[in-house]
CSV table of C-alpha atoms and ligand atoms in Angstrom, one decimal:
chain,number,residue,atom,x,y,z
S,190,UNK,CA,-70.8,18.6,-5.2
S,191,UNK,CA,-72.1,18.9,-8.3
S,192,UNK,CA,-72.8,15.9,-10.5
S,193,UNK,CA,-71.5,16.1,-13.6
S,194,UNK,CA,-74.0,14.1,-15.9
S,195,UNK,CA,-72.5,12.6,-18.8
S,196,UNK,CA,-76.1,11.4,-20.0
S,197,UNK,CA,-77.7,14.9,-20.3
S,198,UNK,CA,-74.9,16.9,-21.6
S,199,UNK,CA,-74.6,14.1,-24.5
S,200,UNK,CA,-78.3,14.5,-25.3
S,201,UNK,CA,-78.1,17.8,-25.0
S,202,UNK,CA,-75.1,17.4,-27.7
S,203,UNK,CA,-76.9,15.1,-29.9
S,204,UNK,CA,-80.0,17.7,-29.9
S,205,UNK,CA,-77.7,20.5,-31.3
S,206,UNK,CA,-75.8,17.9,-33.7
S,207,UNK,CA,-79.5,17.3,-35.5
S,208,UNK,CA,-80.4,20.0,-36.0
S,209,UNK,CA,-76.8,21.4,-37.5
S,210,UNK,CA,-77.4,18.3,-39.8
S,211,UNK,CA,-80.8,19.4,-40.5
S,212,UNK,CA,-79.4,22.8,-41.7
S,213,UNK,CA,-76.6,21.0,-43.6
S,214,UNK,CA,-79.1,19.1,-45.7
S,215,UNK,CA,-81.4,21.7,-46.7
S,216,UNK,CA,-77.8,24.2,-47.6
S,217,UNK,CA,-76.1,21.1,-49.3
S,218,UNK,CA,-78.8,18.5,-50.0
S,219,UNK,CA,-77.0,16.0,-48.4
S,220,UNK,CA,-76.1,14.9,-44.7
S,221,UNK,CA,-72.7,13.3,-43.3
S,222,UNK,CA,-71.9,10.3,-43.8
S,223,UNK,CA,-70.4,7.7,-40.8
S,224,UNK,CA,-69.0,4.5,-42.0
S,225,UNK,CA,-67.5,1.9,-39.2
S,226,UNK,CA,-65.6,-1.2,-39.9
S,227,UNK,CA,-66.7,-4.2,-37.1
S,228,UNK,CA,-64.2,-7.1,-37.1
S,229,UNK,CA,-64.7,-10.1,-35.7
S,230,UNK,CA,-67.3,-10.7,-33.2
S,231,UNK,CA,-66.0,-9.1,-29.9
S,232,UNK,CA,-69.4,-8.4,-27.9
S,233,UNK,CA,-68.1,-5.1,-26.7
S,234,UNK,CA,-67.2,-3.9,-29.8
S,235,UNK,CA,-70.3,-5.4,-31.1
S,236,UNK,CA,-72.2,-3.1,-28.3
S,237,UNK,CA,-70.1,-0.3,-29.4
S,238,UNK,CA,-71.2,-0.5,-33.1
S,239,UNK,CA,-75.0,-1.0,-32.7
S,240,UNK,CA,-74.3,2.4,-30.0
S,241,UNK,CA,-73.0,4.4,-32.8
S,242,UNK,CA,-74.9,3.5,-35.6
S,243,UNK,CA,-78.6,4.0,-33.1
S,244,UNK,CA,-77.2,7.3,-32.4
S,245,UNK,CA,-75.3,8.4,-36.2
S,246,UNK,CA,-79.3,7.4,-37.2
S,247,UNK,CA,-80.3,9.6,-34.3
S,248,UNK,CA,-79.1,12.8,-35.5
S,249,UNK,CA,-79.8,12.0,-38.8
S,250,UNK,CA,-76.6,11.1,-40.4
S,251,UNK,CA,-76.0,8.6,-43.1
S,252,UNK,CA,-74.2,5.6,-41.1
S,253,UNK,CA,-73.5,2.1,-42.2
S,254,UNK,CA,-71.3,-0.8,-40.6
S,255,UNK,CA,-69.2,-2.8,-42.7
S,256,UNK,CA,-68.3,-6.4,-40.8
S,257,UNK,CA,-66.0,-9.0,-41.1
S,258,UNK,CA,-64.8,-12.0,-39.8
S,259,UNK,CA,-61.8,-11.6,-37.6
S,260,UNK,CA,-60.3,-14.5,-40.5
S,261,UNK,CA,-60.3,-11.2,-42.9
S,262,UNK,CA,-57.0,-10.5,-44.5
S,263,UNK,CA,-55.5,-7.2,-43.8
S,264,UNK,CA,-55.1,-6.6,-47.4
S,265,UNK,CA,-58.6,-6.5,-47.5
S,266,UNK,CA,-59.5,-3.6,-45.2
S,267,UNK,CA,-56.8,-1.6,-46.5
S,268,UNK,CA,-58.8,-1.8,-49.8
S,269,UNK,CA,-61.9,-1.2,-48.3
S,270,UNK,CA,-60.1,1.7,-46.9
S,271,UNK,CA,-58.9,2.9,-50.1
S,272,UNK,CA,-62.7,2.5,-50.9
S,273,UNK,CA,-63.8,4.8,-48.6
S,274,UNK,CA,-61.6,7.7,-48.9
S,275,UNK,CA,-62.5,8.3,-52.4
S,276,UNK,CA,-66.2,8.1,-51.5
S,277,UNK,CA,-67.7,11.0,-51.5
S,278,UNK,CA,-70.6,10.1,-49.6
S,279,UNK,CA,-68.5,8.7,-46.8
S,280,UNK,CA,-67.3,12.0,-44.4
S,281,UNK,CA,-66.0,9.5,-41.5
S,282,UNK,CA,-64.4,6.7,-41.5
S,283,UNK,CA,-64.0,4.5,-38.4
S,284,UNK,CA,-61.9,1.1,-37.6
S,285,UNK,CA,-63.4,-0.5,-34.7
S,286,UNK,CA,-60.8,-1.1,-31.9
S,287,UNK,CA,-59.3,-3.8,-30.7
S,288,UNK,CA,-58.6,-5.9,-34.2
S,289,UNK,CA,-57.3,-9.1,-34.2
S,290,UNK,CA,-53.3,-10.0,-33.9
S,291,UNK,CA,-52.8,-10.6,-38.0
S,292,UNK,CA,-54.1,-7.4,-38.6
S,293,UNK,CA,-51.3,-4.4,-38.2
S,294,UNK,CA,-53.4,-1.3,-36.0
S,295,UNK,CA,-50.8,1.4,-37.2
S,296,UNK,CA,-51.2,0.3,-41.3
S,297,UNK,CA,-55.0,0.4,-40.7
S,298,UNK,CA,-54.8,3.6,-38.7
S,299,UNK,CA,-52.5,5.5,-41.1
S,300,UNK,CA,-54.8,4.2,-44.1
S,301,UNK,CA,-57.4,6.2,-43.3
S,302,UNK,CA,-57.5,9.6,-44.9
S,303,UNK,CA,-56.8,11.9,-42.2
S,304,UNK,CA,-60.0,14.2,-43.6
S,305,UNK,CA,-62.1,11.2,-42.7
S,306,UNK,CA,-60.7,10.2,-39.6
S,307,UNK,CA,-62.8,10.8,-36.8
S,308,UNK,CA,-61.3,9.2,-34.3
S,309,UNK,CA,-58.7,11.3,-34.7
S,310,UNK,CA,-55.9,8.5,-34.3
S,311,UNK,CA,-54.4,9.3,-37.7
S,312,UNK,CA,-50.9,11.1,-37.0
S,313,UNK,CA,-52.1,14.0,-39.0
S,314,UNK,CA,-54.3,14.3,-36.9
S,315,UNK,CA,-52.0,13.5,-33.7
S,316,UNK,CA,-49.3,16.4,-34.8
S,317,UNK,CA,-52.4,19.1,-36.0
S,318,UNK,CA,-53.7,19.0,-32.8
S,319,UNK,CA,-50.3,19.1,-30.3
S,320,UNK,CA,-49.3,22.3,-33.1
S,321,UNK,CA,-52.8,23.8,-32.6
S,322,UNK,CA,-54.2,23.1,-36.1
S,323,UNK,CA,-57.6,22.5,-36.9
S,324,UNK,CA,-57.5,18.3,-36.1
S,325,UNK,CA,-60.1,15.9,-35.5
S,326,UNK,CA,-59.7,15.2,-31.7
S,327,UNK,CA,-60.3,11.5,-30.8
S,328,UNK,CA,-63.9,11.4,-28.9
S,329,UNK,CA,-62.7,10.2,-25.6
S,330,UNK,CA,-60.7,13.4,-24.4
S,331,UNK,CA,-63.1,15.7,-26.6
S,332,UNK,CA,-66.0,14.9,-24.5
S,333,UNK,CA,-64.1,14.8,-21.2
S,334,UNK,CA,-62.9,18.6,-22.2
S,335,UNK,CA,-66.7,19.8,-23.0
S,336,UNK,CA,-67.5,18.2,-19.8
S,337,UNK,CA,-65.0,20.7,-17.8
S,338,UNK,CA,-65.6,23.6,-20.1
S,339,UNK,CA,-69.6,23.1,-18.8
S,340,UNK,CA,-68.4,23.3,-14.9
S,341,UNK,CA,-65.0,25.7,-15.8
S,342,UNK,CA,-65.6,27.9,-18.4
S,343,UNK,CA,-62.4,29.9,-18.1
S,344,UNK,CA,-59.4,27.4,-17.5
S,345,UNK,CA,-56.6,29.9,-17.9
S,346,UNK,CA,-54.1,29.2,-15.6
S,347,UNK,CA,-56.3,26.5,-14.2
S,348,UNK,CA,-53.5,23.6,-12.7
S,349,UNK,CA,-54.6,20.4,-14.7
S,350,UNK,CA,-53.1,16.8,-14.0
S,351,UNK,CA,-53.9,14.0,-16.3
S,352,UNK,CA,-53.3,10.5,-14.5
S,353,UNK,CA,-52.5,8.2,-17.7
S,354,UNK,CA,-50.6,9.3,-20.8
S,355,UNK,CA,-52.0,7.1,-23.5
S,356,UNK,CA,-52.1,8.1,-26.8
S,357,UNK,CA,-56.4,7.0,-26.9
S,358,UNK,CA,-56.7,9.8,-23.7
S,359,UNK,CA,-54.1,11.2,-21.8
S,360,UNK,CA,-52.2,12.8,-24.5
S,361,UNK,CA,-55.0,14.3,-26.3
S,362,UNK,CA,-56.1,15.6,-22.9
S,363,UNK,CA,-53.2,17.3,-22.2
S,364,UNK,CA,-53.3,18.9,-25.8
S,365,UNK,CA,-56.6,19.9,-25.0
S,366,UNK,CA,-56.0,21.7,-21.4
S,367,UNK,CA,-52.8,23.2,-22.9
S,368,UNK,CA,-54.7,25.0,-25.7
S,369,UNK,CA,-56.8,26.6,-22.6
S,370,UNK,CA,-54.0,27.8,-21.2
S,371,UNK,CA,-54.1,25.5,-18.2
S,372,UNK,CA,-50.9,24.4,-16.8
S,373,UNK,CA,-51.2,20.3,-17.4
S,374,UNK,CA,-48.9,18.1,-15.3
S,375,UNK,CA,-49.3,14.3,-17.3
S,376,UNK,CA,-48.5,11.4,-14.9
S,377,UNK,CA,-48.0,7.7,-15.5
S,378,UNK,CA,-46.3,4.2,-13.7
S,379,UNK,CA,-43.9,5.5,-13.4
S,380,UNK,CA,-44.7,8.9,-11.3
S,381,UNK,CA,-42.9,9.3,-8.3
S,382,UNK,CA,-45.9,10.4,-5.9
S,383,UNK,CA,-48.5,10.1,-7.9
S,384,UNK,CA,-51.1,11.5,-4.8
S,385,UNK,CA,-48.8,14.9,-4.6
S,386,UNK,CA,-49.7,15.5,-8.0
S,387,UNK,CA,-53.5,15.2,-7.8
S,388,UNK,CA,-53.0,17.6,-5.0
S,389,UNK,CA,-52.1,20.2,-6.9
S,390,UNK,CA,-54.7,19.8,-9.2
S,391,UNK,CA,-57.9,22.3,-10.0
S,392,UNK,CA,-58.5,19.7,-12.3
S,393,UNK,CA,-57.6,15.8,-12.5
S,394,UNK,CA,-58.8,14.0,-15.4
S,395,UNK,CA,-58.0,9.5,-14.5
S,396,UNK,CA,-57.3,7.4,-17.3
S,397,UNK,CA,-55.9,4.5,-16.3
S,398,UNK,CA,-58.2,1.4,-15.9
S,399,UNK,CA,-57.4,0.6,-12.2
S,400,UNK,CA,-60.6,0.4,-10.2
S,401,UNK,CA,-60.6,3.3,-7.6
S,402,UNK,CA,-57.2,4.6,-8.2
S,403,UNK,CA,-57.9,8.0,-7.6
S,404,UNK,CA,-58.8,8.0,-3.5
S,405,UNK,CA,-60.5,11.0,-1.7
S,406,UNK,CA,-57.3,12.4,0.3
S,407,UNK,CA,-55.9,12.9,-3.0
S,408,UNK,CA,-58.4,15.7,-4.5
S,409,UNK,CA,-57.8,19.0,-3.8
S,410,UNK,CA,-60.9,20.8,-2.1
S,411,UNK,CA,-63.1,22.2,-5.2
S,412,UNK,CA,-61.1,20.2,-7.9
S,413,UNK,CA,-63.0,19.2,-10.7
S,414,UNK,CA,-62.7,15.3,-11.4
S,415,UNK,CA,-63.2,13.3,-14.7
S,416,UNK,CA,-63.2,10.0,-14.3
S,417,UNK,CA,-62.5,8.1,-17.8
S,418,UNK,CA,-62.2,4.7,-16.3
S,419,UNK,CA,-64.3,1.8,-16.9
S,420,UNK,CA,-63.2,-0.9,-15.0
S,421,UNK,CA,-65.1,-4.6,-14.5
S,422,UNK,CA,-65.1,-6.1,-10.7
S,423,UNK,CA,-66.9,-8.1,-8.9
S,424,UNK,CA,-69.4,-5.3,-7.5
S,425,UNK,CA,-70.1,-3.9,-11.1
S,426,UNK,CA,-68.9,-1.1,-13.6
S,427,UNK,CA,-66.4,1.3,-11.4
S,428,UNK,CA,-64.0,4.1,-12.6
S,429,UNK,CA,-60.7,4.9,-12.0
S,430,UNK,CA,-61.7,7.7,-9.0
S,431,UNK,CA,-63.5,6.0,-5.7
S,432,UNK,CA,-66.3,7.8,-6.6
S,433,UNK,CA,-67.7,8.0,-2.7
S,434,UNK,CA,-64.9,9.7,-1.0
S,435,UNK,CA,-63.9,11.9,-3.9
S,436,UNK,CA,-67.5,13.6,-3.9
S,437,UNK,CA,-67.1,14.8,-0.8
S,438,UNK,CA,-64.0,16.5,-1.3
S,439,UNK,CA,-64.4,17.5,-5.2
S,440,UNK,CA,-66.6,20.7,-6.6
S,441,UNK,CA,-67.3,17.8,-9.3
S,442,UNK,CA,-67.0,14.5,-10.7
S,443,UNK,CA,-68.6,12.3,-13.5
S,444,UNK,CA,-70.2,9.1,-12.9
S,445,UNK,CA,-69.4,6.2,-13.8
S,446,UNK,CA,-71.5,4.8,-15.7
S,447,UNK,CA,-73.0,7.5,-16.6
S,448,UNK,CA,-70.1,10.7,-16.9
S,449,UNK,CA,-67.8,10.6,-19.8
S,450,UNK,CA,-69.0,7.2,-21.7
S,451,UNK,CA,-72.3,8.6,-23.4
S,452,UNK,CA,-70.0,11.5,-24.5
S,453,UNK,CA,-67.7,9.7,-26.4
S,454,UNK,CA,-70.3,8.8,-29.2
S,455,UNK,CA,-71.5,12.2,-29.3
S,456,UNK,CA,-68.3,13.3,-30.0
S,457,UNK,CA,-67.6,10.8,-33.0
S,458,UNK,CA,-71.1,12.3,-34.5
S,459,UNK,CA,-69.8,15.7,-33.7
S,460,UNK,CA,-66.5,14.7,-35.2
S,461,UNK,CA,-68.2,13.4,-38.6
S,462,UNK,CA,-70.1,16.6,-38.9
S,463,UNK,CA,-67.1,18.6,-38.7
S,464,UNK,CA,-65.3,16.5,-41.3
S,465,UNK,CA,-68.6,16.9,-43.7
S,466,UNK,CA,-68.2,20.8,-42.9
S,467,UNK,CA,-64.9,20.8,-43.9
S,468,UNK,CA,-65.0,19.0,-46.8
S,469,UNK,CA,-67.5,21.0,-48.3
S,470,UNK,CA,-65.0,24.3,-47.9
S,471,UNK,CA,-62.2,22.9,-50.1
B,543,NAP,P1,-54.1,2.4,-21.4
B,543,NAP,O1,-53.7,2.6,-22.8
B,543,NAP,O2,-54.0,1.1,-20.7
B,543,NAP,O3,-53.2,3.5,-20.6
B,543,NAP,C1,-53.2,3.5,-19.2
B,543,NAP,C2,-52.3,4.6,-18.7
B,543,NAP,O4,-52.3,4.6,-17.3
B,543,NAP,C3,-50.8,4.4,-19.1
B,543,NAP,O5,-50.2,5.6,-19.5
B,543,NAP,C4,-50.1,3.9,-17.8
B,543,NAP,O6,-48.8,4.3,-17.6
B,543,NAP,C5,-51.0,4.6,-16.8
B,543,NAP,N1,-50.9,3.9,-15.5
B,543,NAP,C6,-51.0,2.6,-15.2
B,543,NAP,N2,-50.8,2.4,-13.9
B,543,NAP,C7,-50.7,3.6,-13.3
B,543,NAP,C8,-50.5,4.0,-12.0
B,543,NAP,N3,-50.4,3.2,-11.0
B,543,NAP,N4,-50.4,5.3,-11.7
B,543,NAP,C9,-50.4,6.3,-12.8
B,543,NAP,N5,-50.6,5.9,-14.0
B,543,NAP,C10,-50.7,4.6,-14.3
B,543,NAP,O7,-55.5,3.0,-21.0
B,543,NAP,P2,-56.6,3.9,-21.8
B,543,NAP,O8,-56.9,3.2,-23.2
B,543,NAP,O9,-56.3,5.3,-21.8
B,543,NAP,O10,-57.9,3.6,-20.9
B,543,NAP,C11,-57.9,4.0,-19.5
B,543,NAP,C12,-59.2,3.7,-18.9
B,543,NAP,O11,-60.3,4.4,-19.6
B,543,NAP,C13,-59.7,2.2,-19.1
B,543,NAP,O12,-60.4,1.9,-17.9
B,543,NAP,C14,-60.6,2.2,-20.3
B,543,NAP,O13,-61.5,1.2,-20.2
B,543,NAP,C15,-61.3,3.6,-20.1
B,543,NAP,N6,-61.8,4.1,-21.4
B,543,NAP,C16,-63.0,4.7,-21.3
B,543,NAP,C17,-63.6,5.3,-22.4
B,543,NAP,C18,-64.9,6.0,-22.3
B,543,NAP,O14,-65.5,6.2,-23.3
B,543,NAP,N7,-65.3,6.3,-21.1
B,543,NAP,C19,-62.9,5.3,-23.6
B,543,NAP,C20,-61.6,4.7,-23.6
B,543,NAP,C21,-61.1,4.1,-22.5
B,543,NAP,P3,-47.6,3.8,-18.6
B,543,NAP,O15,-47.7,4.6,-19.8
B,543,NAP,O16,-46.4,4.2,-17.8
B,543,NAP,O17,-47.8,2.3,-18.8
């Protein structure tokens, strides 16, 4: 089985990511910029922030965090949004999720110039990529995909079920598989027989957030599993695959910790660059 590590194919990412920035300085005499917006003073999120931003200064891209307090009026970020989007030195602009109850997540979202949106959320974005447009594709499902494409070069005609259909992963997913010609089956709660399905699969991708969902007998000999989940129990971090008896049926599987996680924010840096690149074409 092989191992499918997250870790190495994000540093590997990064590594390629510099340099392109490199190159984009010395051609443009300026680098990407990555601003987030923290609210609040959710430890996660706080984790999630000080991630980006150490790896945004990584590669060498301009980053910088705006934070409020989760008391902030909504009014406010939309301004600060407004802000931003006529920046010029700002190429992505990111809304760290969750917010608190007072603030509206669609307004926020839909605030955000779609040229700047690198998480991809914005339903620009959303429609570009399900019509096959150039899109910014949120990071999650971007760096599950390059994950596969590293085991499965060639996915035509490849049978691909996604186990979750929200809009953060699943969906995306499924754009993503489609576009490679593999034939994507998307389940859900309410899926009939939901181990049938994976049974099919030459590839599953879980993204649910139940602990061990995904169970050995349900993984076709040589499928290749990506396990999105990160899920908190009483034995530690787990996924949404039971990563013991799937590895001994799968060709391969991600971690978890350890699989798709580190390539989520190398796929938000990715995503900046590409909205830097873009902008500097129109
Ligand atoms: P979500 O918005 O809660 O969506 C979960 C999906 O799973 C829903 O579509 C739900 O179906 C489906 N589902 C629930 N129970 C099911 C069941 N028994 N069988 C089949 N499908 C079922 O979750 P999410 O935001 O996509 O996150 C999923 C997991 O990924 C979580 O563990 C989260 O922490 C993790 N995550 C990881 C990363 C990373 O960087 N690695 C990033 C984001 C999220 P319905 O639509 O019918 O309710």
């Amino acid at each position: 089985m092989i191992l499918i590590d997250g870790k190495k194919a994000a540093a590997e990412l990064r590594a390629e990511l510099k340099e392109e920035v490199a190159e984009l300085r010395s051609k443009h005499n300026k680098v990407p910029g990555l601003t987030v917006i923290l609210i609040g003073d959710l430890t996660p999120s706080q984790i999630y922030v000080r991630n980006k931003e150490k790896s945004a200064n990584e590669v060498g891209l301009k980053s910088e965090v705006i934070k409020y307090p989760d008391t902030v009026e909504e009014k406010t970020v939309l301004e600060k949004i407004q802000e931003l989007n006529s920046d010029e030195t700002v190429s992505g602009i990111l809304v760290q999720l969750p917010l608190p109850k007072h603030i509206d997540k669609q307004k926020v979202i839909e605030a955000i110039d779609p040229s700047k949106d690198v998480d991809g959320f914005h339903p620009m974005n959303v429609g570009n990529l399900s019509s096959g447009y150039e899109s910014s594709i949120p990071c999650t499902p971007l760096g599950c995909y390059l994950l596969i494409k590293k085991i499965e070069p060639n996915l035509n005609g490849k049978k691909a079920v996604i186990v979750g259909r929200s809009n953060l992963n699943g969906k995306p997913m499924t754009q993503l598989l489609l576009k490679e010609n593999c034939t994507v089956t998307i389940t859900h709660s309410k899926t009939k027989d939901l181990k049938a399905e994976c049974l099919e699969a030459d590839i599953i991708v879980a993204a649910v957030g139940i602990p061990e969902l995904v169970r050995g007998d349900w993984v076709k000999k040589d499928a290749v599993v990506i396990d999105v989940g990160i899920n908190k129990t009483d034995s530690g971090i787990v996924g949404d695959v039971h990563f013991d008896e799937v590895s001994k049926n799968a060709k391969a599987l991600t971690p978890v910790p350890g699989g798709v996680g580190p390539m989520t924010i190398a796929c938000l840096l990715k995503n900046t660059i590409d909205c830097f690149k873009r902008s500097q074409i129109k």
